[in-house]
Amino acid sequence: MDFDFTDEQLALRDAVRGLLATTYASIDGRRTATAKDPGFDEDMWRRLAELGVLELPFTEDAGPTEVAIVATEIGRVVSPEPFVEAIVLAGGLLHTAGADTSGVGDGSVLPAYAGGPGVTARETDGGWVLDGVKEPVLNGARADLLVVTADVDGSTAIFSTTGGAAAGYATFDGGRAARVTFDGTPAELLARDAAPLVERAEAEARVAYSHESIGLMETALSLTTEYLRTRKQFGVPLKTFQTLTHRSADMYISLELARSTALWATLVLQDGGDATDAASRAKLQVSKAGRHVGKEAIQLHGGIGVTMEYSVGHYTMRLTAIDHLLGDGRHHLARLAAKVGDHGVFEPLP
């Protein structure tokens, strides 16, 4: 497998990195953006659209690798823009279901994914309507369009709607979510018997989240090693103490194990392999690494690591939030363990 980026992919990385740096060069940019609704910088969202980033999942010239590059750069500066939530997951499901995504790609329409159980759909003389509650719906109060999974006669269908009563609130990592109530809400049917489409879209989002976590861990590790080099205790830099350098080395190992697994999962998506299995493996490895790197980053910083004024705590909060999106590490461990019996049995060597 070739893990090297092409010149075009490197140019994309540099362009996205340069753009995000104009607002998120320090943690102050994130604090400003998340302090008020909708929890991200609308101007940055528009500029990402102008760069062509928001249409990457919907074009033939791009694929999972380009999505991974953007997600990693968003993680590196803990940018609050909902790229994975709105573009990869909600937009990707719209695209897979054959809906028009031009507004999503140009930034004029912000979709939100309302997945999981809780909503049923019924057909009336005037079309389809939705009943039930979805929570949490990330960016549900700000969304221009909701992409909703609903039960239809025991099977999963996909709908789009601009209705629903959304009660928004802030999440612990600075983002926004909502409780959305549907009560005879008109909706457009996008696909019936759509469980495979939902499974594929969620798998692609899990891999993208894994790459966002890679970016988060990269910066958390960089901040920590720099702190150990510059902070002094008993008149010498903290890096002088062997135990602390060993702990930072263990953080690096966790990061690289997660990175290699996420890159492998991306190539599986690129080649049309088993997306669900690959995504679970990536999510599990990233979950373990994110918990390790996040906790150690705070511990090695000491008291300053838990303050809102310092950046490392923001990275750990986002890592924790991602861990619980679309199934945490324990969920995916159980999912993979349940499939162990699907593999052949070999006799031990004599």
XYZ file of C-alpha atoms in Angstrom:
350
model
C 0.000 0.000 0.000
C 1.219 3.499 -0.851
C 0.747 5.879 2.081
C 2.401 8.845 0.328
C 0.308 11.828 -0.747
C 0.374 13.072 -4.329
C 1.443 16.617 -5.181
C -2.206 17.622 -5.528
C -3.048 16.172 -2.128
C -0.120 17.971 -0.535
C -1.290 21.211 -2.144
C -4.763 20.634 -0.668
C -3.251 20.050 2.769
C -1.186 23.235 2.580
C -4.132 25.308 1.328
C -6.454 24.124 4.103
C -3.719 24.536 6.732
C -3.020 28.077 5.574
C -6.688 29.034 5.548
C -7.414 27.653 9.016
C -4.338 29.411 10.407
C -5.863 32.793 9.550
C -8.452 32.280 12.310
C -7.187 29.447 14.504
C -3.481 30.210 14.847
C -4.118 30.303 18.605
C -6.804 28.861 20.850
C -8.301 32.354 21.122
C -9.849 31.920 17.677
C -11.676 28.779 18.752
C -12.852 30.343 22.012
C -14.286 33.297 20.093
C -16.046 31.079 17.538
C -17.585 28.706 20.103
C -18.673 31.433 22.532
C -21.778 32.224 20.489
C -24.200 30.379 18.248
C -23.892 28.498 15.962
C -20.646 27.391 17.642
C -18.398 27.858 14.601
C -17.202 30.680 12.344
C -19.720 31.217 9.532
C -17.157 33.250 7.582
C -14.633 30.415 7.779
C -17.343 28.033 6.548
C -17.885 30.283 3.530
C -14.148 30.452 2.846
C -13.839 26.661 3.040
C -16.618 26.451 0.449
C -14.798 28.909 -1.811
C -11.680 26.748 -1.525
C -13.709 23.766 -2.740
C -13.342 21.815 0.498
C -17.061 21.333 1.135
C -17.668 19.580 -2.188
C -14.822 17.057 -1.879
C -17.028 14.046 -0.964
C -19.297 14.713 -3.955
C -16.760 15.007 -6.786
C -15.156 12.299 -8.882
C -11.743 13.950 -8.569
C -11.584 13.439 -4.800
C -12.201 10.617 -2.369
C -11.620 9.356 1.184
C -7.945 10.397 1.123
C -8.777 14.040 0.398
C -11.462 13.958 3.091
C -8.909 12.520 5.519
C -6.449 15.314 4.740
C -9.017 18.018 5.487
C -10.235 16.299 8.663
C -6.661 16.024 9.951
C -6.024 19.727 9.373
C -9.252 20.629 11.175
C -8.093 18.527 14.106
C -4.622 20.090 14.192
C -6.081 23.479 15.159
C -9.221 22.080 16.871
C -11.319 24.052 14.397
C -15.034 23.951 15.344
C -16.346 23.893 11.766
C -18.617 20.813 11.350
C -16.833 19.304 8.343
C -17.320 15.656 9.317
C -20.805 16.110 10.756
C -22.312 18.214 7.984
C -20.281 17.351 4.891
C -18.977 13.796 5.289
C -21.951 12.318 7.162
C -25.099 14.325 6.366
C -23.892 15.479 2.950
C -22.443 12.078 2.130
C -25.751 10.389 2.899
C -27.592 12.878 0.695
C -25.134 12.201 -2.112
C -25.380 8.427 -1.723
C -29.174 8.633 -1.782
C -29.031 10.561 -5.067
C -30.173 13.933 -3.685
C -28.897 17.292 -4.913
C -25.810 18.350 -2.931
C -24.890 21.489 -4.855
C -26.069 23.742 -2.030
C -24.093 21.714 0.482
C -20.944 21.942 -1.606
C -21.152 25.705 -2.083
C -21.864 26.328 1.593
C -25.355 27.781 1.149
C -27.059 24.756 2.770
C -25.889 23.312 6.093
C -27.273 19.789 6.569
C -27.439 17.914 9.871
C -27.709 14.166 10.397
C -30.523 12.907 12.628
C -29.692 9.228 12.886
C -30.486 6.401 15.248
C -33.904 5.203 16.469
C -36.798 7.292 17.710
C -38.630 8.426 14.570
C -41.227 6.708 12.412
C -42.512 7.765 9.006
C -45.969 7.316 7.506
C -47.369 8.034 4.090
C -50.384 10.322 3.794
C -52.365 11.779 0.919
C -50.036 14.769 0.906
C -46.817 12.741 1.055
C -44.637 11.507 3.904
C -44.634 12.802 7.484
C -42.327 12.121 10.444
C -43.170 11.539 14.108
C -40.803 11.173 17.054
C -37.702 12.673 18.623
C -34.009 12.659 17.686
C -31.327 13.642 20.185
C -28.570 14.661 20.007
C -28.608 16.139 16.514
C -25.282 17.911 16.017
C -25.847 21.456 14.699
C -29.548 20.646 14.547
C -30.708 24.141 15.533
C -28.553 25.845 12.886
C -29.160 23.337 10.081
C -30.948 24.380 6.905
C -31.806 20.756 6.138
C -32.168 17.649 8.291
C -31.240 14.215 6.948
C -33.361 11.847 9.018
C -33.410 8.079 9.368
C -36.884 6.747 10.171
C -38.600 3.423 10.595
C -40.973 2.438 7.788
C -42.686 -0.921 8.328
C -39.680 -2.273 10.207
C -36.986 -1.093 7.801
C -34.802 2.007 7.745
C -35.585 4.797 5.292
C -33.885 8.135 4.683
C -35.783 11.420 4.546
C -34.923 15.085 4.190
C -36.899 17.853 5.845
C -36.692 21.513 6.708
C -39.225 21.061 9.526
C -39.056 19.839 13.092
C -38.879 21.789 16.359
C -35.227 22.082 17.382
C -34.173 22.968 20.935
C -30.468 23.773 20.715
C -27.817 23.698 23.432
C -24.052 23.842 23.834
C -22.011 20.643 24.170
C -19.109 20.231 26.581
C -16.500 20.510 23.818
C -17.827 23.872 22.617
C -20.025 22.592 19.801
C -23.798 22.683 19.442
C -26.465 19.998 19.412
C -30.253 19.916 19.529
C -33.261 17.891 20.522
C -35.462 17.779 17.429
C -39.140 16.874 17.726
C -41.168 15.754 14.722
C -44.967 15.820 14.930
C -46.521 15.090 11.579
C -43.610 16.938 9.983
C -43.631 16.853 6.154
C -40.558 15.179 4.674
C -39.199 13.992 1.351
C -38.404 10.309 0.967
C -34.861 9.837 -0.333
C -34.457 6.057 -0.056
C -36.296 3.035 1.333
C -34.623 -0.088 2.720
C -31.624 2.170 3.192
C -29.794 0.455 6.072
C -26.747 -0.337 3.850
C -26.545 3.312 2.740
C -26.663 4.520 6.337
C -24.069 1.964 7.404
C -21.682 3.052 4.646
C -22.135 6.777 5.384
C -21.551 6.249 9.096
C -18.453 4.168 8.355
C -17.005 6.928 6.186
C -17.718 9.449 8.949
C -16.010 7.235 11.544
C -12.861 7.104 9.435
C -12.965 10.880 8.925
C -13.421 11.394 12.673
C -10.411 9.129 13.196
C -8.311 11.456 11.068
C -9.617 14.516 12.902
C -8.462 12.777 16.088
C -5.038 12.187 14.527
C -4.710 15.929 13.969
C -5.811 16.627 17.533
C -3.299 14.156 18.952
C -0.476 15.538 16.799
C -0.888 18.995 18.284
C -1.507 17.735 21.824
C 1.763 15.797 21.644
C 3.609 18.764 20.138
C 2.352 21.081 22.892
C 3.388 18.560 25.529
C 6.904 17.943 24.259
C 7.480 21.691 23.890
C 6.296 22.203 27.463
C 8.717 19.544 28.706
C 11.555 21.264 26.867
C 10.856 24.745 28.202
C 9.272 24.321 31.639
C 11.820 24.094 34.462
C 11.580 22.335 37.804
C 14.373 22.338 40.394
C 16.347 24.505 37.994
C 16.334 22.074 35.058
C 13.916 21.456 32.126
C 11.258 18.819 32.725
C 12.670 16.794 29.835
C 15.632 16.039 32.122
C 13.451 13.623 34.091
C 13.558 10.280 32.308
C 10.113 9.139 33.424
C 8.483 12.155 31.767
C 10.312 11.635 28.475
C 9.298 7.958 28.506
C 5.657 8.979 28.970
C 5.843 11.390 26.033
C 7.460 8.628 23.944
C 4.525 6.349 24.788
C 2.177 9.104 23.586
C 4.031 9.134 20.261
C 3.689 5.360 19.911
C -0.071 5.561 20.532
C -0.389 8.323 17.954
C 1.499 6.424 15.268
C -0.456 3.201 15.850
C -3.673 5.171 15.459
C -2.377 6.984 12.385
C -1.393 3.781 10.567
C -4.763 2.166 11.326
C -6.691 5.236 10.155
C -4.654 5.426 6.943
C -5.250 1.731 6.306
C -9.015 2.216 6.823
C -8.939 5.123 4.371
C -7.330 2.937 1.717
C -9.968 0.262 2.349
C -12.661 2.875 1.674
C -10.775 4.042 -1.408
C -10.629 0.492 -2.775
C -14.265 -0.328 -1.999
C -13.517 -2.867 0.738
C -15.442 -3.709 3.924
C -16.051 -0.157 5.137
C -17.866 -1.132 8.342
C -15.126 -3.442 9.596
C -12.322 -1.043 8.656
C -14.087 1.892 10.324
C -14.603 -0.078 13.540
C -10.940 -1.060 13.654
C -9.858 2.547 13.120
C -12.341 3.899 15.669
C -11.203 1.369 18.277
C -7.503 2.146 17.862
C -8.116 5.898 17.808
C -10.325 5.643 20.888
C -7.542 4.001 22.891
C -4.918 6.402 21.572
C -7.076 9.491 22.102
C -7.754 8.638 25.720
C -4.070 7.957 26.336
C -2.708 11.040 24.578
C -5.373 13.377 25.944
C -4.968 12.322 29.560
C -1.176 12.310 29.420
C -1.100 15.731 27.758
C -3.026 17.177 30.702
C -1.049 15.237 33.318
C 2.331 16.277 31.935
C 1.230 19.910 31.824
C 0.059 19.852 35.423
C -2.590 22.279 36.647
C -2.386 24.553 33.605
C -3.587 21.677 31.438
C -7.146 21.861 32.797
C -7.629 25.610 32.417
C -9.842 27.032 29.673
C -7.166 29.634 28.943
C -4.649 27.004 27.838
C -5.182 25.013 24.656
C -4.358 21.425 25.599
C -7.604 20.891 27.506
C -9.616 21.896 24.418
C -7.880 19.179 22.413
C -8.678 16.571 25.054
C -12.325 17.652 25.216
C -12.687 17.291 21.467
C -10.953 13.907 21.507
C -13.411 12.776 24.177
C -16.400 14.050 22.194
C -15.270 12.270 19.025
C -14.761 9.044 20.974
C -18.474 9.004 21.803
C -19.734 9.883 18.326
C -21.046 6.964 16.242
C -19.996 4.460 18.903
C -17.127 4.627 21.370
C -14.183 2.260 21.608
C -16.023 -0.301 23.720
C -18.903 -0.370 21.238
C -16.580 -1.124 18.344
C -14.577 -3.664 20.351
C -17.809 -5.566 20.986
C -18.765 -5.210 17.337
C -15.469 -6.680 16.167
C -15.477 -9.401 18.835
C -18.895 -10.562 17.683
C -17.400 -11.317 14.254
C -14.485 -13.406 15.481
C -16.482 -16.560 14.835
C -16.772 -15.617 11.165
C -13.088 -16.428 10.650
C -11.647 -19.871 10.096
C -10.086 -21.948 12.866
C -6.502 -23.135 12.585
C -4.868 -25.924 14.495
C -1.875 -24.828 16.600
C 1.564 -25.655 15.313
C 3.009 -28.884 16.703
